[in-house]
mmCIF file of C-alpha atoms in Angstrom:
data_model
loop_
_atom_site.group_PDB
_atom_site.id
_atom_site.type_symbol
_atom_site.label_atom_id
_atom_site.label_comp_id
_atom_site.label_asym_id
_atom_site.label_seq_id
_atom_site.Cartn_x
_atom_site.Cartn_y
_atom_site.Cartn_z
ATOM 1 C CA UNK A 461 0.061 -0.035 -0.015
ATOM 2 C CA UNK A 462 1.386 3.321 1.233
ATOM 3 C CA UNK A 463 5.394 3.533 1.954
ATOM 4 C CA UNK A 464 7.233 6.764 1.846
ATOM 5 C CA UNK A 465 10.076 6.690 -0.382
ATOM 6 C CA UNK A 466 12.775 5.764 1.814
ATOM 7 C CA UNK A 467 15.297 5.097 -0.364
ATOM 8 C CA UNK A 468 15.643 8.727 -1.262
ATOM 9 C CA UNK A 469 16.390 9.294 2.514
ATOM 10 C CA UNK A 470 18.776 6.323 2.794
ATOM 11 C CA UNK A 471 20.893 7.500 -0.060
ATOM 12 C CA UNK A 472 21.826 10.642 1.556
ATOM 13 C CA UNK A 473 22.606 8.605 4.864
ATOM 14 C CA UNK A 474 26.182 7.620 6.259
ATOM 15 C CA UNK A 475 25.938 4.101 6.547
ATOM 16 C CA UNK A 476 27.061 4.450 10.103
ATOM 17 C CA UNK A 477 23.761 6.424 11.057
ATOM 18 C CA UNK A 478 21.164 4.696 12.966
ATOM 19 C CA UNK A 479 17.920 3.631 10.921
ATOM 20 C CA UNK A 480 15.981 4.653 13.706
ATOM 21 C CA UNK A 481 16.287 8.265 12.719
ATOM 22 C CA UNK A 482 13.566 10.291 13.243
ATOM 23 C CA UNK A 483 14.505 12.182 9.833
ATOM 24 C CA UNK A 484 13.495 8.850 8.199
ATOM 25 C CA UNK A 485 10.216 9.955 8.039
ATOM 26 C CA UNK A 486 7.833 7.270 7.109
ATOM 27 C CA UNK A 487 4.831 8.862 7.189
ATOM 28 C CA UNK A 488 4.791 11.516 4.821
ATOM 29 C CA UNK A 489 1.169 12.462 3.744
ATOM 30 C CA UNK A 490 -0.027 9.410 6.057
ATOM 31 C CA UNK A 491 -1.637 8.894 9.483
ATOM 32 C CA UNK A 492 -1.410 6.039 11.523
ATOM 33 C CA UNK A 493 -4.353 3.812 12.300
ATOM 34 C CA UNK A 494 -5.715 1.278 14.858
ATOM 35 C CA UNK A 495 -7.217 -2.398 13.384
ATOM 36 C CA UNK A 496 -10.491 -1.074 14.178
ATOM 37 C CA UNK A 497 -10.918 1.496 12.132
ATOM 38 C CA UNK A 498 -9.635 -1.021 8.933
ATOM 39 C CA UNK A 499 -10.783 -4.370 10.201
ATOM 40 C CA UNK A 500 -11.082 -6.141 6.858
ATOM 41 C CA UNK A 501 -6.836 -5.612 6.273
ATOM 42 C CA UNK A 502 -5.260 -8.758 6.256
ATOM 43 C CA UNK A 503 -1.533 -9.888 6.038
ATOM 44 C CA UNK A 504 -0.786 -12.418 3.506
ATOM 45 C CA UNK A 505 1.975 -14.242 4.378
ATOM 46 C CA UNK A 506 4.532 -17.210 2.615
ATOM 47 C CA UNK A 507 6.991 -18.853 5.053
ATOM 48 C CA UNK A 508 6.039 -16.101 7.728
ATOM 49 C CA UNK A 509 6.894 -13.130 5.563
ATOM 50 C CA UNK A 510 4.645 -10.552 4.841
ATOM 51 C CA UNK A 511 3.755 -11.055 0.441
ATOM 52 C CA UNK A 512 0.878 -8.528 -0.087
ATOM 53 C CA UNK A 513 -2.598 -6.972 1.862
ATOM 54 C CA UNK A 514 -5.993 -9.035 1.334
ATOM 55 C CA UNK A 515 -9.158 -8.139 1.924
ATOM 56 C CA UNK A 516 -11.519 -10.107 4.227
ATOM 57 C CA UNK A 517 -14.679 -10.883 1.933
ATOM 58 C CA UNK A 518 -16.184 -13.112 4.861
ATOM 59 C CA UNK A 519 -15.318 -15.441 6.822
ATOM 60 C CA UNK A 520 -13.547 -17.976 4.812
ATOM 61 C CA UNK A 521 -12.557 -15.926 1.765
ATOM 62 C CA UNK A 522 -9.836 -13.193 1.321
ATOM 63 C CA UNK A 523 -9.511 -11.308 -1.940
ATOM 64 C CA UNK A 524 -6.405 -10.437 -3.188
ATOM 65 C CA UNK A 525 -4.238 -9.853 -6.602
ATOM 66 C CA UNK A 526 -3.288 -12.523 -8.132
ATOM 67 C CA UNK A 527 0.488 -11.364 -8.462
ATOM 68 C CA UNK A 528 0.542 -11.805 -4.822
ATOM 69 C CA UNK A 529 1.584 -15.346 -5.239
ATOM 70 C CA UNK A 530 4.138 -14.588 -7.489
ATOM 71 C CA UNK A 531 7.465 -12.806 -6.926
ATOM 72 C CA UNK A 532 9.823 -11.910 -9.828
ATOM 73 C CA UNK A 533 13.726 -11.057 -9.878
ATOM 74 C CA UNK A 534 15.294 -10.042 -13.287
ATOM 75 C CA UNK A 535 15.825 -13.384 -14.176
ATOM 76 C CA UNK A 536 13.049 -15.707 -13.153
ATOM 77 C CA UNK A 537 9.521 -15.734 -11.469
ATOM 78 C CA UNK A 538 8.668 -17.905 -8.397
ATOM 79 C CA UNK A 539 4.900 -19.487 -7.388
ATOM 80 C CA UNK A 540 4.696 -19.302 -3.735
ATOM 81 C CA UNK A 541 3.861 -22.737 -2.557
ATOM 82 C CA UNK A 542 0.112 -22.909 -1.418
ATOM 83 C CA UNK A 543 1.306 -24.945 1.482
ATOM 84 C CA UNK A 544 3.531 -22.054 2.747
ATOM 85 C CA UNK A 545 0.532 -19.231 2.376
ATOM 86 C CA UNK A 546 -1.318 -17.711 5.506
ATOM 87 C CA UNK A 547 -3.280 -15.282 6.335
ATOM 88 C CA UNK A 548 -3.125 -13.065 9.569
ATOM 89 C CA UNK A 549 -6.269 -10.423 10.709
ATOM 90 C CA UNK A 550 -7.107 -8.556 13.415
ATOM 91 C CA UNK A 551 -3.378 -7.038 13.318
ATOM 92 C CA UNK A 552 -2.161 -3.505 13.841
ATOM 93 C CA UNK A 553 1.622 -4.963 13.996
ATOM 94 C CA UNK A 554 2.146 -6.604 10.550
ATOM 95 C CA UNK A 555 3.944 -9.246 12.123
ATOM 96 C CA UNK A 556 2.079 -10.278 15.532
ATOM 97 C CA UNK A 557 -0.326 -12.640 15.722
ATOM 98 C CA UNK A 558 -0.879 -16.253 14.515
ATOM 99 C CA UNK A 559 -1.730 -17.049 10.790
ATOM 100 C CA UNK A 560 -4.729 -19.291 9.561
ATOM 101 C CA UNK A 561 -3.562 -21.685 6.648
ATOM 102 C CA UNK A 562 -5.035 -21.536 2.811
ATOM 103 C CA UNK A 563 -6.168 -24.175 1.747
ATOM 104 C CA UNK A 564 -7.078 -23.671 -1.784
ATOM 105 C CA UNK A 565 -7.039 -20.363 -4.334
ATOM 106 C CA UNK A 566 -9.578 -19.560 -6.888
ATOM 107 C CA UNK A 567 -8.349 -17.228 -9.559
ATOM 108 C CA UNK A 568 -10.565 -14.975 -11.824
ATOM 109 C CA UNK A 569 -11.452 -17.189 -15.046
ATOM 110 C CA UNK A 570 -9.320 -14.466 -17.256
ATOM 111 C CA UNK A 571 -6.955 -14.085 -14.786
ATOM 112 C CA UNK A 572 -3.887 -14.903 -17.434
ATOM 113 C CA UNK A 573 -5.060 -12.859 -20.089
ATOM 114 C CA UNK A 574 -5.063 -9.293 -21.360
ATOM 115 C CA UNK A 575 -6.063 -6.659 -19.917
ATOM 116 C CA UNK A 576 -4.554 -7.146 -16.979
ATOM 117 C CA UNK A 577 -7.251 -5.773 -14.966
ATOM 118 C CA UNK A 578 -8.858 -9.443 -14.284
ATOM 119 C CA UNK A 579 -5.768 -10.198 -12.154
ATOM 120 C CA UNK A 580 -7.788 -11.460 -9.377
ATOM 121 C CA UNK A 581 -7.924 -14.037 -6.673
ATOM 122 C CA UNK A 582 -9.698 -15.354 -3.909
ATOM 123 C CA UNK A 583 -7.707 -17.450 -0.976
ATOM 124 C CA UNK A 584 -9.995 -19.808 0.989
ATOM 125 C CA UNK A 585 -9.284 -20.628 4.311
ATOM 126 C CA UNK A 586 -9.123 -23.947 5.876
ATOM 127 C CA UNK A 587 -10.989 -23.052 9.006
ATOM 128 C CA UNK A 588 -13.176 -19.897 8.819
ATOM 129 C CA UNK A 589 -12.304 -16.842 10.730
ATOM 130 C CA UNK A 590 -14.143 -15.511 14.301
ATOM 131 C CA UNK A 591 -15.375 -11.917 13.480
ATOM 132 C CA UNK A 592 -14.619 -9.335 16.012
ATOM 133 C CA UNK A 593 -14.237 -5.620 16.178
ATOM 134 C CA UNK A 594 -10.625 -6.245 14.861
ATOM 135 C CA UNK A 595 -11.379 -8.488 12.065
ATOM 136 C CA UNK A 596 -14.507 -8.782 10.064
ATOM 137 C CA UNK A 597 -16.091 -8.396 6.126
ATOM 138 C CA UNK A 598 -16.490 -5.385 4.201
ATOM 139 C CA UNK A 599 -18.932 -5.017 1.315
ATOM 140 C CA UNK A 600 -18.050 -4.035 -2.414
ATOM 141 C CA UNK A 601 -19.523 -0.810 -3.624
ATOM 142 C CA UNK A 602 -22.975 -1.509 -5.432
ATOM 143 C CA UNK A 603 -21.810 1.483 -8.327
ATOM 144 C CA UNK A 604 -18.725 2.010 -10.383
ATOM 145 C CA UNK A 605 -16.783 4.668 -8.517
ATOM 146 C CA UNK A 606 -16.868 8.355 -10.323
ATOM 147 C CA UNK A 607 -13.949 10.594 -11.467
ATOM 148 C CA UNK A 608 -12.848 12.547 -8.477
ATOM 149 C CA UNK A 609 -14.450 10.357 -6.020
ATOM 150 C CA UNK A 610 -12.856 10.573 -2.400
ATOM 151 C CA UNK A 611 -11.232 7.534 -1.142
ATOM 152 C CA UNK A 612 -9.044 6.102 1.807
ATOM 153 C CA UNK A 613 -6.509 3.709 1.396
ATOM 154 C CA UNK A 614 -4.672 1.728 4.338
ATOM 155 C CA UNK A 615 -2.309 -0.786 4.906
ATOM 156 C CA UNK A 616 1.183 -1.446 6.367
ATOM 157 C CA UNK A 617 3.331 -0.718 3.379
ATOM 158 C CA UNK A 618 5.749 -2.643 1.162
ATOM 159 C CA UNK A 619 9.234 -3.649 2.293
ATOM 160 C CA UNK A 620 9.610 -1.635 -1.330
ATOM 161 C CA UNK A 621 9.499 -3.416 -4.485
ATOM 162 C CA UNK A 622 12.753 -5.452 -3.742
ATOM 163 C CA UNK A 623 11.587 -6.102 0.217
ATOM 164 C CA UNK A 624 15.118 -5.407 1.043
ATOM 165 C CA UNK A 625 14.857 -6.063 4.827
ATOM 166 C CA UNK A 626 16.632 -2.781 5.851
ATOM 167 C CA UNK A 627 13.982 -0.696 4.058
ATOM 168 C CA UNK A 628 11.052 -1.634 6.495
ATOM 169 C CA UNK A 629 8.938 1.394 6.892
ATOM 170 C CA UNK A 630 5.650 0.067 7.260
ATOM 171 C CA UNK A 631 5.242 -2.216 10.338
ATOM 172 C CA UNK A 632 2.230 -0.731 11.562
ATOM 173 C CA UNK A 633 -1.185 0.658 10.115
ATOM 174 C CA UNK A 634 -1.224 3.659 7.670
ATOM 175 C CA UNK A 635 -3.843 5.602 6.112
ATOM 176 C CA UNK A 636 -4.243 8.089 3.137
ATOM 177 C CA UNK A 637 -7.308 10.159 1.959
ATOM 178 C CA UNK A 638 -6.984 11.195 -1.680
ATOM 179 C CA UNK A 639 -9.027 10.938 -5.003
ATOM 180 C CA UNK A 640 -9.903 9.190 -7.917
ATOM 181 C CA UNK A 641 -8.737 10.679 -11.561
ATOM 182 C CA UNK A 642 -9.940 10.150 -15.129
ATOM 183 C CA UNK A 643 -8.726 6.664 -16.623
ATOM 184 C CA UNK A 644 -7.178 8.630 -19.715
ATOM 185 C CA UNK A 645 -5.300 11.036 -17.711
ATOM 186 C CA UNK A 646 -3.740 8.038 -15.933
ATOM 187 C CA UNK A 647 -3.080 6.128 -18.759
ATOM 188 C CA UNK A 648 -1.305 9.435 -20.208
ATOM 189 C CA UNK A 649 0.875 8.926 -17.212
ATOM 190 C CA UNK A 650 1.395 5.063 -17.621
ATOM 191 C CA UNK A 651 1.966 5.113 -20.947
ATOM 192 C CA UNK A 652 5.760 4.068 -20.559
ATOM 193 C CA UNK A 653 4.468 0.658 -18.463
ATOM 194 C CA UNK A 654 1.798 -0.583 -20.091
ATOM 195 C CA UNK A 655 -1.036 0.248 -22.542
ATOM 196 C CA UNK A 656 -4.177 1.323 -20.455
ATOM 197 C CA UNK A 657 -7.495 1.219 -22.169
ATOM 198 C CA UNK A 658 -10.281 3.283 -20.424
ATOM 199 C CA UNK A 659 -12.423 0.699 -18.750
ATOM 200 C CA UNK A 660 -14.744 0.129 -16.058
ATOM 201 C CA UNK A 661 -12.720 -2.205 -14.757
ATOM 202 C CA UNK A 662 -10.041 0.160 -13.845
ATOM 203 C CA UNK A 663 -9.623 3.499 -11.638
ATOM 204 C CA UNK A 664 -6.527 5.380 -10.731
ATOM 205 C CA UNK A 665 -5.875 7.361 -7.282
ATOM 206 C CA UNK A 666 -4.103 10.625 -7.767
ATOM 207 C CA UNK A 667 -1.598 10.327 -5.417
ATOM 208 C CA UNK A 668 -1.020 13.334 -3.913
ATOM 209 C CA UNK A 669 2.981 12.807 -2.940
ATOM 210 C CA UNK A 670 6.128 10.549 -3.648
ATOM 211 C CA UNK A 671 5.141 7.803 -1.604
ATOM 212 C CA UNK A 672 6.120 4.210 -2.525
ATOM 213 C CA UNK A 673 3.572 1.560 -2.785
ATOM 214 C CA UNK A 674 4.417 -1.933 -3.669
ATOM 215 C CA UNK A 675 1.869 -3.690 -1.270
ATOM 216 C CA UNK A 676 -0.114 -5.297 -4.044
ATOM 217 C CA UNK A 677 -4.154 -6.052 -3.050
ATOM 218 C CA UNK A 678 -4.403 -2.513 -0.643
ATOM 219 C CA UNK A 679 -7.816 -1.671 -0.675
ATOM 220 C CA UNK A 680 -9.242 1.302 -1.697
ATOM 221 C CA UNK A 681 -12.454 2.380 -0.041
ATOM 222 C CA UNK A 682 -15.629 4.837 -0.297
ATOM 223 C CA UNK A 683 -17.992 5.870 1.858
ATOM 224 C CA UNK A 684 -17.190 2.621 4.011
ATOM 225 C CA UNK A 685 -17.192 0.207 1.081
ATOM 226 C CA UNK A 686 -14.138 -1.729 -1.015
ATOM 227 C CA UNK A 687 -14.010 -0.180 -4.383
ATOM 228 C CA UNK A 688 -10.950 -1.064 -5.681
ATOM 229 C CA UNK A 689 -7.481 -3.121 -4.878
ATOM 230 C CA UNK A 690 -4.200 -2.020 -5.600
ATOM 231 C CA UNK A 691 -2.582 -3.478 -8.662
ATOM 232 C CA UNK A 692 0.302 -1.602 -9.793
ATOM 233 C CA UNK A 693 2.104 1.353 -7.837
ATOM 234 C CA UNK A 694 5.710 3.076 -7.735
ATOM 235 C CA UNK A 695 7.947 5.368 -5.251
ATOM 236 C CA UNK A 696 6.647 8.041 -7.682
ATOM 237 C CA UNK A 697 3.802 10.906 -7.832
ATOM 238 C CA UNK A 698 2.360 8.924 -11.021
ATOM 239 C CA UNK A 699 -1.431 7.881 -10.447
ATOM 240 C CA UNK A 700 -1.501 4.344 -8.779
ATOM 241 C CA UNK A 701 -3.403 1.798 -10.452
ATOM 242 C CA UNK A 702 -6.114 -0.290 -8.982
ATOM 243 C CA UNK A 703 -8.873 -2.992 -9.963
ATOM 244 C CA UNK A 704 -12.274 -1.593 -9.732
ATOM 245 C CA UNK A 705 -14.261 -4.246 -8.321
ATOM 246 C CA UNK A 706 -17.902 -3.210 -9.266
ATOM 247 C CA UNK A 707 -17.498 -5.171 -12.387
ATOM 248 C CA UNK A 708 -16.684 -8.443 -10.436
ATOM 249 C CA UNK A 709 -19.200 -8.303 -7.588
ATOM 250 C CA UNK A 710 -20.935 -11.317 -9.008
ATOM 251 C CA UNK A 711 -17.735 -13.194 -9.559
ATOM 252 C CA UNK A 712 -16.473 -12.411 -5.977
ATOM 253 C CA UNK A 713 -19.911 -12.996 -4.418
ATOM 254 C CA UNK A 714 -20.552 -16.475 -6.186
ATOM 255 C CA UNK A 715 -17.049 -18.402 -5.735
ATOM 256 C CA UNK A 716 -16.525 -16.846 -1.803
ATOM 257 C CA UNK A 717 -19.676 -18.398 -1.027
ATOM 258 C CA UNK A 718 -19.008 -21.121 1.824
ATOM 259 C CA UNK A 719 -19.221 -24.944 -0.544
ATOM 260 C CA UNK A 720 -19.514 -27.275 2.196
#
C-alpha cells in the first residue's frame, strides 16, 4: 500500500547512522490508524513473510491480486507454494499474531489474459475466521466509482518493490485520504509501463505525494465500502492503478460462498 520513498533518505545517510533516525520519515501524507478502523485488512504471508495485503470478504474468503502469489526478479518468476501461505487478521502490527492456513486459491477465469485488470484471486481459508471488532468483512460498492470520488487507502506498507529488509518502514498501519482521477489521464501518465485502455474495470488514484506503493492488494474504500484493490504502484507521484471491483461483484460473491 503506502510507504514513503525511504530509499531517497537512505541514499543520503552515512551507513553508520541509525536507521531509527527520526528524519527517516515513514509517515509522509499518511496517518497511523488502529486495526479497528480497518478491520477488513489481512496480511497475506508465505513462509511467515508478508507478501501482500488481502481483504476479508467473508469468514472463509480473502480477496487478493493474483500477482500476490508470484515473486519476480531479474531472471525468474517464483510461485509461492500454497502450503506455505497463511493469513493474519485483526492485527495492527503486521508481523504479530498467528496465521490461518490457506487450503485453496480460486483465480479469476481470465486471470492470465490481457488486459491486466482481471488479475484477481480468492484465498479460501482452511478454517473460518471468528469476527470481532478487529476482524470483519467489508461490503463491495454497489455502483461504479466516479472520477474525483474521495477515497481512503490503508495498509502496512511494502518493504519496497525489492523487499530489502533494512527498508522496512511499514510495520504499523497507515491510512491516506485521496481522490480518483480520470482513467485517460492516468493512461497518459502510465503509458511507458503498459497500455491502459479506458475501462470500468480500472480506476486510478491521484496520489498526493511521492510515496512508495508496492503492497499489492491494498484496499481502496469509498464511504465504507470496498471499491478497488491496488494492482500497480511505484515510488513516484504518478497515479497508482487499481482493479475496480464493481464489475467483479458477481464473480466474487459466487466464489466466496462456503461450498460445504
